[in-house]
Coordinates of C-alpha atoms in Angstrom, one line a residue:
M1 CA -75.6 58.2 -137.7
E2 CA -76.4 56.4 -134.7
G3 CA -75.1 57.6 -131.3
P4 CA -73.6 55.6 -127.9
L5 CA -75.7 53.7 -126.1
P6 CA -77.1 55.4 -123.0
L7 CA -75.0 54.4 -119.9
T8 CA -78.2 53.3 -117.8
T9 CA -81.7 52.1 -118.8
G10 CA -84.1 50.4 -115.7
T11 CA -87.2 51.8 -114.0
R12 CA -88.2 54.9 -112.0
D13 CA -87.0 53.1 -109.0
E14 CA -83.3 52.3 -109.3
S15 CA -81.3 54.2 -107.3
A16 CA -79.2 57.4 -108.7
S17 CA -75.6 55.5 -107.6
S18 CA -76.4 53.4 -110.7
V19 CA -75.8 56.2 -112.7
P20 CA -73.2 57.6 -113.6
R21 CA -71.8 60.5 -112.2
I22 CA -70.0 63.9 -114.1
E23 CA -67.1 65.0 -112.7
S24 CA -66.5 68.7 -113.9
V25 CA -70.4 70.8 -113.7
A26 CA -68.7 73.8 -115.5
E27 CA -68.1 71.6 -118.3
W28 CA -71.4 69.4 -119.3
P29 CA -74.3 71.7 -121.4
R30 CA -77.0 72.8 -119.4
I31 CA -80.6 70.9 -120.7
S32 CA -83.3 73.2 -121.1
V33 CA -86.7 70.9 -120.0
V34 CA -90.1 72.5 -120.5
T35 CA -93.4 71.1 -119.7
P36 CA -96.1 71.8 -120.9
S37 CA -99.6 71.1 -119.2
Y38 CA -102.9 71.4 -118.6
N39 CA -105.1 69.5 -115.7
Q40 CA -102.7 66.9 -115.9
G41 CA -102.8 66.9 -111.8
A42 CA -102.6 62.8 -111.7
Y43 CA -99.6 63.3 -113.9
I44 CA -97.5 66.2 -113.5
G45 CA -95.8 64.5 -110.1
E46 CA -94.5 61.7 -111.6
T47 CA -92.7 63.7 -114.4
I48 CA -91.9 66.8 -112.2
R49 CA -89.7 64.3 -109.8
S50 CA -88.5 62.0 -113.4
V51 CA -86.7 66.3 -114.1
L52 CA -85.1 66.7 -110.5
E53 CA -84.3 63.5 -109.9
Q54 CA -81.5 63.2 -112.7
D55 CA -78.5 62.9 -111.9
Y56 CA -77.1 65.7 -114.3
P57 CA -76.1 69.2 -112.8
H58 CA -77.4 71.5 -115.5
V59 CA -80.8 70.9 -115.5
E60 CA -83.0 74.2 -116.5
Y61 CA -87.0 73.0 -115.7
I62 CA -89.6 74.8 -117.0
I63 CA -93.4 74.7 -116.7
T64 CA -95.5 76.6 -119.2
D65 CA -99.1 75.2 -117.3
G66 CA -102.4 76.7 -119.5
G67 CA -104.2 77.4 -116.0
S68 CA -105.5 73.7 -114.7
T69 CA -108.4 74.1 -112.3
D70 CA -107.2 70.6 -111.1
E71 CA -104.7 70.2 -108.6
T72 CA -102.0 70.5 -111.0
V73 CA -100.9 73.5 -109.8
E74 CA -100.6 72.7 -105.7
V75 CA -98.6 69.8 -107.4
I76 CA -96.3 72.4 -108.9
R77 CA -95.7 74.2 -105.8
Q78 CA -94.4 71.2 -103.2
Y79 CA -91.5 71.7 -106.0
E80 CA -91.7 75.0 -106.7
D81 CA -88.4 76.1 -105.7
R82 CA -86.0 73.6 -107.6
I83 CA -88.1 75.2 -110.1
H84 CA -86.4 77.3 -112.4
Y85 CA -89.7 79.2 -114.0
W86 CA -93.1 78.0 -114.2
V87 CA -96.3 80.1 -115.0
S88 CA -100.3 78.9 -115.0
E89 CA -102.0 81.3 -116.7
P90 CA -104.2 80.5 -119.8
D91 CA -102.1 80.1 -123.8
R92 CA -103.0 79.1 -126.9
G93 CA -103.0 75.9 -126.9
Q94 CA -99.8 73.7 -126.2
T95 CA -97.9 74.7 -129.0
H96 CA -98.0 77.8 -127.6
A97 CA -97.3 76.3 -124.0
I98 CA -93.7 74.9 -125.2
A99 CA -93.0 78.2 -127.8
K100 CA -93.5 80.2 -123.5
G101 CA -91.6 77.8 -121.7
W102 CA -88.4 78.2 -125.0
E103 CA -88.4 82.1 -124.0
Q104 CA -87.2 81.1 -120.6
A105 CA -84.5 78.6 -121.8
T106 CA -80.8 79.0 -121.8
G107 CA -79.8 75.6 -122.8
Q108 CA -77.6 74.9 -125.0
I109 CA -79.8 71.7 -125.3
I110 CA -83.3 71.7 -125.9
C111 CA -86.6 69.7 -125.4
W112 CA -90.5 69.1 -123.7
L113 CA -91.7 67.0 -121.9
N114 CA -95.0 66.0 -122.0
S115 CA -96.9 66.6 -118.2
D116 CA -97.9 62.4 -118.2
D117 CA -94.1 62.1 -119.5
W118 CA -91.2 60.8 -117.3
Y119 CA -87.2 60.2 -117.9
Y120 CA -85.6 57.1 -117.1
P121 CA -82.9 58.0 -114.5
G122 CA -79.1 58.1 -116.1
A123 CA -81.6 60.2 -119.3
L124 CA -80.1 63.6 -119.2
A125 CA -76.5 62.9 -118.3
T126 CA -76.5 60.5 -121.5
V127 CA -78.2 63.3 -123.7
A128 CA -75.1 65.6 -122.5
R129 CA -71.7 63.5 -123.3
T130 CA -73.5 62.4 -126.4
F131 CA -73.7 65.8 -128.0
V132 CA -70.6 66.5 -126.0
E133 CA -68.6 63.6 -127.6
N134 CA -70.6 65.0 -131.0
P135 CA -69.7 68.2 -131.6
G136 CA -71.5 70.0 -134.3
L137 CA -74.8 67.7 -133.3
Q138 CA -78.0 69.2 -134.0
W139 CA -80.1 66.7 -133.3
L140 CA -80.4 63.6 -131.2
N141 CA -83.0 61.2 -131.9
G142 CA -82.9 58.3 -128.5
G143 CA -85.0 55.1 -128.0
V144 CA -89.0 55.8 -125.9
L145 CA -91.4 52.8 -124.0
N146 CA -94.2 53.0 -124.5
G147 CA -97.3 52.2 -122.1
Y148 CA -100.0 52.7 -119.6
D149 CA -97.9 52.7 -116.6
A150 CA -94.4 51.2 -115.5
D151 CA -94.9 47.3 -115.5
S152 CA -97.4 47.8 -118.1
I153 CA -94.7 48.2 -121.5
H154 CA -97.0 48.3 -124.7
H155 CA -94.1 48.9 -127.6
E156 CA -90.5 50.2 -127.6
H157 CA -89.6 52.4 -129.8
V158 CA -86.8 51.6 -131.4
P159 CA -85.4 55.2 -133.1
S160 CA -85.0 55.1 -137.2
N161 CA -83.7 58.0 -139.3
S162 CA -86.3 58.5 -142.1
S163 CA -85.5 60.1 -145.0
L164 CA -88.0 63.1 -145.7
A165 CA -90.3 60.8 -148.2
E166 CA -90.2 59.0 -145.6
C167 CA -91.5 60.7 -142.8
L168 CA -94.0 63.1 -144.7
G169 CA -95.7 59.5 -145.1
R170 CA -95.0 58.0 -141.9
R171 CA -93.4 54.9 -143.5
K172 CA -90.8 53.0 -141.3
Y173 CA -91.2 56.4 -139.4
G174 CA -88.7 56.7 -136.5
F175 CA -89.2 59.6 -134.6
H176 CA -91.0 59.7 -130.9
Q177 CA -91.0 63.5 -130.1
P178 CA -90.0 62.5 -125.9
G179 CA -86.3 61.3 -126.9
M180 CA -86.2 63.9 -129.0
F181 CA -83.4 66.0 -127.9
W182 CA -81.7 69.5 -130.4
T183 CA -80.1 73.2 -129.7
P184 CA -81.4 76.0 -130.2
Q185 CA -79.2 76.2 -133.2
L186 CA -81.7 73.9 -134.7
L187 CA -85.0 76.2 -134.4
E188 CA -82.8 78.9 -136.1
Q189 CA -81.9 77.2 -138.9
A190 CA -86.1 75.0 -139.3
G191 CA -88.0 77.7 -137.2
P192 CA -90.0 77.4 -134.4
L193 CA -92.9 75.0 -133.3
D194 CA -96.6 75.9 -136.2
E195 CA -99.0 77.1 -134.3
S196 CA -101.6 76.6 -136.6
L197 CA -101.0 72.9 -135.7
H198 CA -102.7 71.2 -132.5
F199 CA -101.4 67.6 -133.9
C200 CA -98.5 66.9 -135.7
F201 CA -96.4 70.2 -134.4
D202 CA -93.9 68.1 -133.4
H203 CA -93.9 66.1 -137.0
D204 CA -93.9 69.1 -138.5
L205 CA -90.6 69.9 -136.8
W206 CA -88.9 66.8 -138.0
C207 CA -89.8 67.5 -141.9
R208 CA -88.8 71.0 -141.7
A209 CA -85.4 69.8 -139.9
L210 CA -85.4 67.3 -143.0
A211 CA -86.0 69.2 -145.3
T212 CA -83.3 71.6 -144.4
G213 CA -80.5 69.2 -144.4
I214 CA -80.4 68.7 -140.3
E215 CA -80.6 65.2 -139.6
P216 CA -80.5 63.5 -136.2
L217 CA -77.8 61.3 -134.4
R218 CA -79.5 57.9 -133.4
V219 CA -79.7 56.4 -130.2
P220 CA -81.1 53.3 -129.7
Q221 CA -81.9 52.4 -125.6
P222 CA -85.1 54.4 -124.3
F223 CA -85.2 57.5 -122.5
T224 CA -88.3 58.6 -121.7
F225 CA -91.5 56.7 -120.9
F226 CA -94.3 58.0 -122.8
R227 CA -97.6 57.3 -120.9
L228 CA -101.0 55.4 -122.8
H229 CA -104.2 56.4 -121.1
R230 CA -108.0 57.4 -122.3
E231 CA -107.2 61.6 -122.2
S232 CA -104.6 61.5 -124.0
K233 CA -105.0 63.0 -128.0
T234 CA -103.0 60.3 -128.9
C235 CA -105.1 58.0 -127.8
S236 CA -108.3 60.2 -128.7
R237 CA -108.0 61.7 -131.8
R238 CA -106.4 59.9 -133.9
S239 CA -108.8 61.7 -136.9
E240 CA -106.7 65.2 -136.1
F241 CA -103.8 63.5 -136.4
L242 CA -104.7 62.2 -139.5
R243 CA -105.8 65.4 -140.5
E244 CA -103.0 67.5 -139.6
D245 CA -100.2 65.2 -141.7
W246 CA -101.9 65.7 -145.3
V247 CA -101.5 69.5 -143.6
I248 CA -97.8 69.0 -143.1
F249 CA -97.4 66.9 -146.5
R250 CA -99.0 68.6 -148.9
R251 CA -96.6 72.3 -147.5
Y252 CA -92.9 69.9 -148.1
Q253 CA -93.9 67.9 -151.1
D254 CA -92.4 70.2 -153.2
K255 CA -88.7 69.1 -151.7
L256 CA -88.8 65.7 -153.0
S257 CA -88.8 64.9 -156.3
P258 CA -91.4 63.9 -158.5
G259 CA -90.8 59.9 -157.7
E260 CA -90.6 60.5 -154.1
R261 CA -93.3 62.2 -154.2
R262 CA -95.7 60.0 -155.6
Q263 CA -94.2 57.0 -153.3
A264 CA -94.6 59.4 -150.5
R265 CA -98.8 60.2 -151.0
E266 CA -98.7 56.2 -151.2
W267 CA -97.2 55.5 -148.2
L268 CA -99.8 58.4 -146.4
R269 CA -102.3 56.6 -147.7
T270 CA -101.8 53.5 -146.5
Y271 CA -100.7 55.3 -143.8
D272 CA -104.5 56.4 -143.1
V273 CA -106.5 54.2 -144.7
G274 CA -104.7 51.8 -141.2
Y275 CA -106.4 53.5 -139.0
L276 CA -109.8 54.4 -140.6
V277 CA -112.0 51.5 -138.3
D278 CA -110.3 53.0 -135.6
V279 CA -111.3 56.7 -136.6
I280 CA -114.9 55.6 -137.3
Y281 CA -115.5 54.4 -133.7
E282 CA -113.7 57.5 -132.1
L283 CA -116.2 59.7 -134.4
L284 CA -119.1 57.6 -133.3
S285 CA -118.5 57.4 -130.3
Q286 CA -117.4 60.9 -130.0
K287 CA -119.6 62.8 -132.7
G288 CA -122.3 60.4 -134.0
R289 CA -123.2 58.3 -137.4
V290 CA -123.0 61.4 -138.8
S291 CA -119.7 62.3 -139.0
A292 CA -119.0 58.6 -138.8
L293 CA -120.2 57.9 -142.3
A294 CA -119.2 60.5 -144.0
Y295 CA -115.6 60.4 -143.4
L296 CA -115.7 56.8 -144.5
L297 CA -117.5 57.7 -147.8
K298 CA -114.4 60.1 -147.9
R299 CA -111.6 57.7 -147.9
L300 CA -114.0 55.0 -149.4
P301 CA -111.1 55.6 -152.6
L302 CA -108.7 54.0 -150.4
I303 CA -110.5 51.0 -149.3
R304 CA -108.0 48.8 -151.8
L305 CA -105.3 49.8 -149.1
A306 CA -107.0 48.6 -146.2
P307 CA -104.9 46.0 -144.8
D308 CA -108.5 43.8 -143.1
K309 CA -111.4 45.3 -145.6
R310 CA -114.0 42.8 -143.4
A311 CA -113.3 44.7 -140.3
V312 CA -114.2 48.0 -142.9
V313 CA -117.3 46.5 -143.5
G314 CA -118.2 45.4 -139.9
A315 CA -117.3 49.8 -139.1
L316 CA -120.2 50.4 -141.3
A317 CA -122.4 48.2 -140.7
R318 CA -122.0 50.0 -137.2
V319 CA -122.3 53.1 -138.2
L320 CA -125.6 52.0 -140.2
G321 CA -127.5 49.5 -137.8
S322 CA -127.2 49.5 -134.3
G323 CA -124.8 53.8 -133.7
R324 CA -123.0 51.7 -131.6
C325 CA -118.9 50.4 -130.6
P326 CA -118.3 47.1 -130.2
D327 CA -117.2 46.2 -126.7
W328 CA -113.8 44.2 -128.1
W329 CA -112.8 48.6 -129.4
K330 CA -113.7 50.0 -126.0
S331 CA -112.0 47.7 -124.3
Q332 CA -108.5 49.3 -125.8
L333 CA -108.8 52.9 -124.7

C-alpha cells in the first residue's frame, strides 16, 4: 500500500508557518512518542526540540533514560514542563526502556524516536492525517534521511513494503525504524518488543507483524533524520546485528514455504557476507585478531557470495599480518 506524500518536508530550521495547521484539535489522534536514552547528552536536546516544536496539538512525549551519567538529565530538565513523563533510572537496555515508555503511553498512534535522531517539521501532523484518512490502518512506513548532520546526508531511505521472506532475508529491505508509526492494536496482535534482543528488536517486530498478516502503508517522503556517528550501535556493532538477524530468521522461517525459506536463507547469507570485511575490521579494532580470525573462519563457506573477494583476502592478510585496520576503514566511521 502507498499513502499520500507528507504535507511538508525540509530542514529542522524551517519556520513553523510552512506547516499546515490542524483546524479542530478534538478530531485528531494522540501520538505517543517515546525516546529511550542513555548518555546521549550531545544529541538529545535536538531530539527533544524536534518533537516539542511539531505543529501538532496532540503529542504525548515520554523520555525513559537509563540513568545517564553525562549531561542528559540536565538537558531533559530544560524541557520537563513540556514533557508528559520522564524518568532517569537504571534499566535492562534500550528495549526495556522503550517498553517502560509504552506503559505510560495513551496515544492512538505510538512510536519511538531514539535520542540521537529527530523529526522534520510537519512530520507528526502528516502521520496523524494519514491515519485519519485511512480508517483501520495499523502501521505506517515512512521515509528517513540518514546522515552525520543536517548538511551531510549520507543516504535517503525510501520505504518499500517487503514480504516476510524478503524481510527475513534483508532483501530489498524497505523498513527503517525512525520512519515507523503504528497503533496499540498492532502490538496486541503481534506482541511486544523482545527484550532478549538488543540490536534487531525492531526488525523482529516487523517480521512478526508481517507473519501475523499486518502490512504497512508506505509514505515515501522523509519524516525523520537518522543520525550516523561513531558511538551509534548501527555504526559500531555490525557483528551483533548480523548475529541477531540469524536468530530472527530461525524464529520465523517456519512461516515460509520450503521454497521461500531456501530463498530467504540465501538472501540473508548474501547480506551477511556483504558486511564481512567491515565486521572483520570492526572485531580487529575492538576485540583483536583472535576474534576477527574466528569470525572469518566461521564464514568461509559464504565467501563464494562475497561481492569483493580481493577485499576479503586483504582483510585476512591484515588479521594474520599487522593486526591493524587500514586507515581508509577508520576514516569512514
